Structures are given as structure tokens and as C-alpha cells.
Short mmCIF file of C-alpha atoms and ligand atoms in Angstrom, two decimals:
data_model
loop_
_atom_site.label_atom_id
_atom_site.label_comp_id
_atom_site.label_asym_id
_atom_site.label_seq_id
_atom_site.Cartn_x
_atom_site.Cartn_y
_atom_site.Cartn_z
CA MET A 152 104.32 57.67 177.81
CA VAL A 153 107.34 59.97 177.95
CA CYS A 154 111.07 59.51 177.29
CA LEU A 155 113.82 61.85 176.11
CA GLY A 156 113.55 61.84 172.31
CA ASN A 157 110.18 60.09 171.74
CA ILE A 158 111.81 57.87 169.11
CA CYS A 159 112.87 54.73 171.05
CA ARG A 160 111.29 53.95 174.42
CA SER A 161 108.06 55.94 174.59
CA PRO A 162 106.92 54.95 171.05
CA ILE A 163 107.07 51.26 171.96
CA ALA A 164 105.28 51.97 175.25
CA ASP A 165 102.68 53.95 173.28
CA GLY A 166 102.32 51.25 170.59
CA LEU A 167 102.07 48.34 173.00
CA LEU A 168 99.57 50.03 175.32
CA ARG A 169 97.52 51.26 172.33
CA ARG A 170 97.38 47.71 170.92
CA LYS A 171 96.39 46.20 174.27
CA VAL A 172 93.73 48.87 174.86
CA VAL A 173 92.12 47.93 171.53
CA GLU A 174 92.45 44.19 172.18
CA ASN A 175 90.73 44.63 175.54
CA ASN A 176 87.98 46.95 174.24
CA LEU A 177 88.99 49.67 176.67
CA ASP A 178 88.16 53.35 176.27
CA VAL A 179 91.58 54.84 176.98
CA GLU A 180 93.46 57.51 175.06
CA VAL A 181 97.16 56.72 174.68
CA ASP A 182 99.90 59.03 173.41
CA SER A 183 103.62 59.60 173.80
CA ALA A 184 106.07 62.50 173.85
CA GLY A 185 109.70 63.35 174.51
CA THR A 186 111.06 65.90 176.93
CA ILE A 187 113.28 67.33 174.14
CA ALA A 188 112.14 68.68 170.76
CA LEU A 189 115.18 67.40 168.82
CA HIS A 190 113.33 64.60 167.01
CA ALA A 191 109.89 66.25 166.75
CA GLY A 192 108.09 65.11 163.59
CA SER A 193 110.30 62.04 163.15
CA ALA A 194 109.17 58.42 162.95
CA PRO A 195 110.47 56.07 165.65
CA ASP A 196 114.05 54.82 165.42
CA LYS A 197 114.30 52.07 162.75
CA ARG A 198 115.72 49.62 165.30
CA MET A 199 112.66 50.10 167.52
CA ILE A 200 110.30 49.78 164.54
CA THR A 201 111.98 46.49 163.53
CA THR A 202 111.97 45.08 167.07
CA ALA A 203 108.29 45.95 167.43
CA LYS A 204 107.39 44.54 164.00
CA ASN A 205 109.14 41.24 164.75
CA ARG A 206 106.91 40.91 167.83
CA GLY A 207 103.69 41.89 166.06
CA THR A 208 103.36 45.56 167.03
CA SER A 209 103.34 48.34 164.44
CA ILE A 210 104.72 51.71 165.54
CA SER A 211 105.86 53.10 162.18
CA ASP A 212 102.95 55.57 161.94
CA LEU A 213 103.88 57.32 165.19
CA ARG A 214 105.58 60.73 165.02
CA ALA A 215 107.65 62.31 167.76
CA ARG A 216 106.53 65.42 169.60
CA GLN A 217 107.71 67.32 172.64
CA PHE A 218 105.88 67.02 175.96
CA THR A 219 104.01 70.24 176.79
CA VAL A 220 102.32 71.64 179.89
CA SER A 221 98.93 71.07 178.21
CA ASP A 222 99.57 67.32 178.48
CA PHE A 223 98.86 67.68 182.20
CA ASP A 224 95.33 68.81 181.25
CA THR A 225 94.79 66.17 178.55
CA PHE A 226 95.98 63.07 180.42
CA ASP A 227 95.17 61.53 183.81
CA LEU A 228 98.39 59.53 184.03
CA ILE A 229 101.87 60.32 182.74
CA PHE A 230 104.49 57.56 182.70
CA ALA A 231 108.16 58.47 182.44
CA MET A 232 110.64 55.90 181.12
CA ASP A 233 113.45 56.93 183.47
CA SER A 234 114.05 59.08 186.50
CA SER A 235 115.67 61.84 184.45
CA ASN A 236 112.60 62.04 182.20
CA LYS A 237 110.45 62.08 185.33
CA SER A 238 112.31 65.00 186.89
CA ASN A 239 112.17 66.93 183.59
CA ILE A 240 108.39 66.43 183.45
CA LEU A 241 108.03 67.45 187.10
CA LYS A 242 109.86 70.72 186.36
CA LEU A 243 106.89 71.65 184.14
CA ALA A 244 104.25 70.75 186.73
CA ARG A 245 102.16 73.74 187.79
CA ASN A 246 100.75 72.32 190.99
CA GLN A 247 100.44 69.21 193.12
CA ALA A 248 97.67 67.78 190.93
CA ASP A 249 100.05 67.85 187.93
CA GLU A 250 102.83 66.28 190.00
CA GLN A 251 100.62 63.45 191.17
CA LYS A 252 99.95 62.37 187.59
CA VAL A 253 103.63 61.55 186.98
CA HIS A 254 104.90 58.01 187.57
CA LEU A 255 107.78 55.81 186.46
CA LEU A 256 106.50 53.12 184.08
CA LEU A 257 108.64 50.38 185.62
CA SER A 258 107.39 51.07 189.12
CA GLU A 259 104.31 49.19 187.83
CA ILE A 260 106.33 45.96 187.83
CA THR A 261 109.17 46.50 190.27
CA ASN A 262 107.74 48.54 193.15
CA ARG A 263 111.07 50.40 193.02
CA GLU A 264 110.71 54.12 192.50
CA GLU A 265 114.16 54.41 190.85
CA ALA A 266 113.54 51.69 188.25
CA SER A 267 114.23 52.97 184.74
CA VAL A 268 113.81 51.69 181.18
CA PRO A 269 117.44 51.95 179.94
CA ASP A 270 118.06 54.30 177.00
CA PRO A 271 118.87 52.03 174.00
CA TYR A 272 119.83 54.87 171.60
CA TYR A 273 123.58 54.21 171.69
CA GLY A 274 123.14 50.45 172.13
CA ASP A 275 122.55 47.48 169.83
CA MET A 276 119.52 45.38 168.91
CA SER A 277 119.69 43.41 172.15
CA ASP A 278 119.15 46.68 174.04
CA PHE A 279 116.03 47.36 171.97
CA GLU A 280 114.79 43.80 172.69
CA HIS A 281 115.34 44.42 176.40
CA VAL A 282 113.36 47.67 176.24
CA TYR A 283 110.54 45.83 174.46
CA ASP A 284 110.43 43.09 177.13
CA LEU A 285 110.36 45.57 180.03
CA VAL A 286 107.69 47.74 178.46
CA ASP A 287 105.63 44.72 177.38
CA GLU A 288 105.54 43.47 180.97
CA ALA A 289 104.76 46.89 182.46
CA THR A 290 101.95 47.61 180.00
CA GLU A 291 100.48 44.17 180.74
CA VAL A 292 100.24 45.13 184.42
CA LEU A 293 98.81 48.53 183.48
CA ILE A 294 96.07 46.93 181.38
CA GLU A 295 95.10 44.64 184.27
CA LYS A 296 94.96 47.66 186.61
CA ILE A 297 92.84 49.63 184.14
CA LYS A 298 90.48 46.66 183.81
CA SER A 299 90.11 46.33 187.56
CA ARG A 300 90.11 50.13 188.04
CA LYS A 301 93.08 49.95 190.40
CA LEU A 302 94.89 52.99 189.03
CA ASP A 303 95.43 56.19 190.96
P1 LIG B 559 114.47 57.78 173.61
O1 LIG B 559 115.97 57.57 173.08
O2 LIG B 559 114.54 58.83 174.69
O3 LIG B 559 114.11 56.43 174.15
O4 LIG B 559 113.65 58.20 172.42
C1 LIG B 559 116.80 58.63 172.70
C2 LIG B 559 116.56 59.25 171.49
C3 LIG B 559 117.40 60.28 171.09
C4 LIG B 559 118.45 60.68 171.91
C5 LIG B 559 118.66 60.05 173.12
C6 LIG B 559 117.82 59.03 173.51
N1 LIG B 559 119.32 61.71 171.49
O5 LIG B 559 120.28 61.99 172.19
O6 LIG B 559 119.08 62.31 170.42
#
């Protein structure tokens, strides 16, 4: 799960998918990263931690890191939160196989390639709630696809 800073959107995507993987007894490795290094080593934004906690998901142990080329080797699927994140990830792709791993998370629920999880960083708590709802729905679809092996 990849966003810009790895402190707002991708940590909640990471935390929700991680929780659902455990709840469904699935053998899936989940991680998150940001395309920039600015917040590397930091815990998620307090507003995202609080929003997640209020809904029963703990993300306070996560620490931000920057996306690296080696992530293309470690992971089968890479989900970008918005189209800008997606194009930044694609700039690091070494070949077509790398490129094919990169998807927009919301395309899981909208079928629209341009659909983006809006950046809540300069917003208020309602923006964080909205991010949570979108990511909760998308990760629900992802879990069902993993269970029925309908991912490519
Ligand atoms: P994120 O949100 O990409 O969802 O983690 C942001 C975090 C930090 C900044 C922008 C967006 N920033 O400009 O530092």
C-alpha cells in the first residue's frame, strides 16, 4: 500500500488489510510505504491513528518508510492511493513485470482507473473518516478476491 508520506492513507490501508488477513486466516504479507522519504521513521499521523482506533483498528505501531525498487521483488501487488503516487511508483519500474504489479486501490471498488483516495493531510477529521471508509470498502473487496483467488 503506497501513498505520498506513508503517514495517513497507506498506513490505514496497511492496518485494515493486515487485520482482515489475520481475521480470515490468510497467508499474505502486507506492508506500506511512501513515495517520499520526508516522514521515514515516523508513526502515522495522530488523526489517522485516532480515526482507526475509534473503528477498532490499531496502526500506532507502524513506521513510515520510503518505497524502494526492491519492493517490486518483494511484493506481487502494489496498490497506490492516488494517480500521482501511481505514476511516481511507475517511474521506478524496471520492466513490464514491475509495471503490471502497480494498481490504484480504489479501482478495486469503482472500476475507474483515475479513482483516488483523497489526501487528508491538510484536511480535518471528516477527511480522515472519508479515507477510512474508502479504504475499508476497497480492502473488503481485496480480501474477497484473495479468498477466491481472483487477483492478477
Ligand atoms: P499521505 O499524506 O500521503 O496519505 O501519508 C501526506 C503526508 C504528508 C504530506 C502530504 C501528504 N506532506 O506533504 O508532508
